[in-house]
CSV table of N, CA and C in Angstrom, one decimal:
chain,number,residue,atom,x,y,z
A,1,UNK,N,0.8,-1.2,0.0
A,1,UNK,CA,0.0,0.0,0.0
A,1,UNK,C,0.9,1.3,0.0
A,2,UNK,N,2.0,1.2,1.4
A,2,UNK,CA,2.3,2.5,1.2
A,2,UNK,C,3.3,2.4,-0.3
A,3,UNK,N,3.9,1.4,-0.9
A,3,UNK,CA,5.0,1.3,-2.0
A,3,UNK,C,3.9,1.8,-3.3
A,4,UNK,N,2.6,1.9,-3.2
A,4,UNK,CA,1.9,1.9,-4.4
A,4,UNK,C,1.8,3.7,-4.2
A,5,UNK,N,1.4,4.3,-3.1
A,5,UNK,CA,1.5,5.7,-3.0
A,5,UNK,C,2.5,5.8,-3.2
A,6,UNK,N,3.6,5.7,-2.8
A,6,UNK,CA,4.8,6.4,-3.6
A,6,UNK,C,4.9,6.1,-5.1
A,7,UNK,N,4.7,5.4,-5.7
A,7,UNK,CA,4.4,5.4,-6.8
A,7,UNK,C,3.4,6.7,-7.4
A,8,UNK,N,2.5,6.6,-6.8
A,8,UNK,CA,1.3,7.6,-7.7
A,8,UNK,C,2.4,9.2,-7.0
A,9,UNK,N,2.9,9.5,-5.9
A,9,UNK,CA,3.5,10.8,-5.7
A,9,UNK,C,4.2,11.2,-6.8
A,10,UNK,N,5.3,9.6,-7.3
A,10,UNK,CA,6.0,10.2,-8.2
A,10,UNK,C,5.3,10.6,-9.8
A,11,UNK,N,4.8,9.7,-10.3
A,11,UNK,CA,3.8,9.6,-11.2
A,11,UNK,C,3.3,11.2,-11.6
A,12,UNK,N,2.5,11.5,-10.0
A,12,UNK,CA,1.8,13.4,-10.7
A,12,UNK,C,2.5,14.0,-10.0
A,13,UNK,N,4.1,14.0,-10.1
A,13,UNK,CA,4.6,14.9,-9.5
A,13,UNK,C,4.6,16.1,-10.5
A,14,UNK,N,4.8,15.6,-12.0
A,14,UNK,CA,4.7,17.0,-12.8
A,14,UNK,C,3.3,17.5,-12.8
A,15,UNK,N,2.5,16.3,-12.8
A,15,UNK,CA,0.7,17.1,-12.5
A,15,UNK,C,0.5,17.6,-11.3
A,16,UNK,N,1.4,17.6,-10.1
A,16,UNK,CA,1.0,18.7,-9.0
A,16,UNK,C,1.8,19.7,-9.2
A,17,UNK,N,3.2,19.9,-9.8
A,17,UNK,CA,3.5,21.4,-10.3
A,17,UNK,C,2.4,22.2,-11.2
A,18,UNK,N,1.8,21.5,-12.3
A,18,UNK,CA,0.9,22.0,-13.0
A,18,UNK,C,-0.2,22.9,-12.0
A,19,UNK,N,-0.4,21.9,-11.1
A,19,UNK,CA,-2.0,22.0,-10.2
A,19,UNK,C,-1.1,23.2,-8.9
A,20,UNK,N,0.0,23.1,-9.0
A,20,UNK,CA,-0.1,24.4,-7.9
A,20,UNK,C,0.5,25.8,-8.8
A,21,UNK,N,1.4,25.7,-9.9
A,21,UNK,CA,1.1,26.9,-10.3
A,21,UNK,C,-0.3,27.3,-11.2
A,22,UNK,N,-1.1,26.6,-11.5
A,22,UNK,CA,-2.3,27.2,-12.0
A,22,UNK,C,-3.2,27.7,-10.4
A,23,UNK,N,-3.0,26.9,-9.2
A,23,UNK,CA,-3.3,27.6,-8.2
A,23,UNK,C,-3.0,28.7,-7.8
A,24,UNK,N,-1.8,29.0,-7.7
A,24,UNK,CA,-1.0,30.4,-7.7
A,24,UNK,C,-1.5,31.5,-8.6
A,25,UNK,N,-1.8,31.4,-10.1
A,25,UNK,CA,-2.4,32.2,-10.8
A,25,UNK,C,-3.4,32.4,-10.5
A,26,UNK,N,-5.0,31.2,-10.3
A,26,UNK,CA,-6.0,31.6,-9.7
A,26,UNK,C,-5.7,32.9,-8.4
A,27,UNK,N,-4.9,31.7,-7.3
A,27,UNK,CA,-5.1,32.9,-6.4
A,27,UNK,C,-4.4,34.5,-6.8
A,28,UNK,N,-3.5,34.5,-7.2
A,28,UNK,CA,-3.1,36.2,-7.8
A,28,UNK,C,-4.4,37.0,-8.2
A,29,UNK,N,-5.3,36.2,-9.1
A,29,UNK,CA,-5.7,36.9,-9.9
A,29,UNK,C,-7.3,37.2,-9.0
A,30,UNK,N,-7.4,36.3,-8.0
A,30,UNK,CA,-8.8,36.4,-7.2
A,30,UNK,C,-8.1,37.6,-6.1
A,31,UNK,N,-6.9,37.9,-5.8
A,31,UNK,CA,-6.3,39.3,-4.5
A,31,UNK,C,-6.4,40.1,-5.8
A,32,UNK,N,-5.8,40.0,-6.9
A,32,UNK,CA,-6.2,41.6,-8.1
A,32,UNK,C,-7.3,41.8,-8.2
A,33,UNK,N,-8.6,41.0,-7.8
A,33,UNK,CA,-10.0,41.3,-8.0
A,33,UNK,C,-10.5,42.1,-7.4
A,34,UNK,N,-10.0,41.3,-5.7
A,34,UNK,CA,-10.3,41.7,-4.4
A,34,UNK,C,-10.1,43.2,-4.3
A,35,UNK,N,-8.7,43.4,-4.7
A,35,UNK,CA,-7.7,45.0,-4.3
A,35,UNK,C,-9.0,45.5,-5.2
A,36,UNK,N,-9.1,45.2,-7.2
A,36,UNK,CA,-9.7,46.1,-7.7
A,36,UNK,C,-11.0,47.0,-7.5
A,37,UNK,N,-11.9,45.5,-6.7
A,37,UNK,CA,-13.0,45.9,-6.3
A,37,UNK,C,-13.2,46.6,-4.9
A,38,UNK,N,-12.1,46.6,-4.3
A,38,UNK,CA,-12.2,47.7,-2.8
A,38,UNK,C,-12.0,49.1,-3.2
């Protein structure tokens, strides 16, 4: 069990870079909203 999660960690390691810089842009762009709209 745990030998098969390490497997899948390494597997989407490039799909969690993906998933945290598109998180990063969401969040930027949801504080530029926030600032705009105060």
């Amino acid at each position: 069990m745990q030998s098969l999660r390490n497997m899948t960690l390494k597997k989407s390691c490039v799909h969690n870079t993906f998933c945290v810089t598109t998180f990063v842009l969401l969040s930027t762009h949801f504080v530029l909203l926030l600032l705009y709209y105060k």
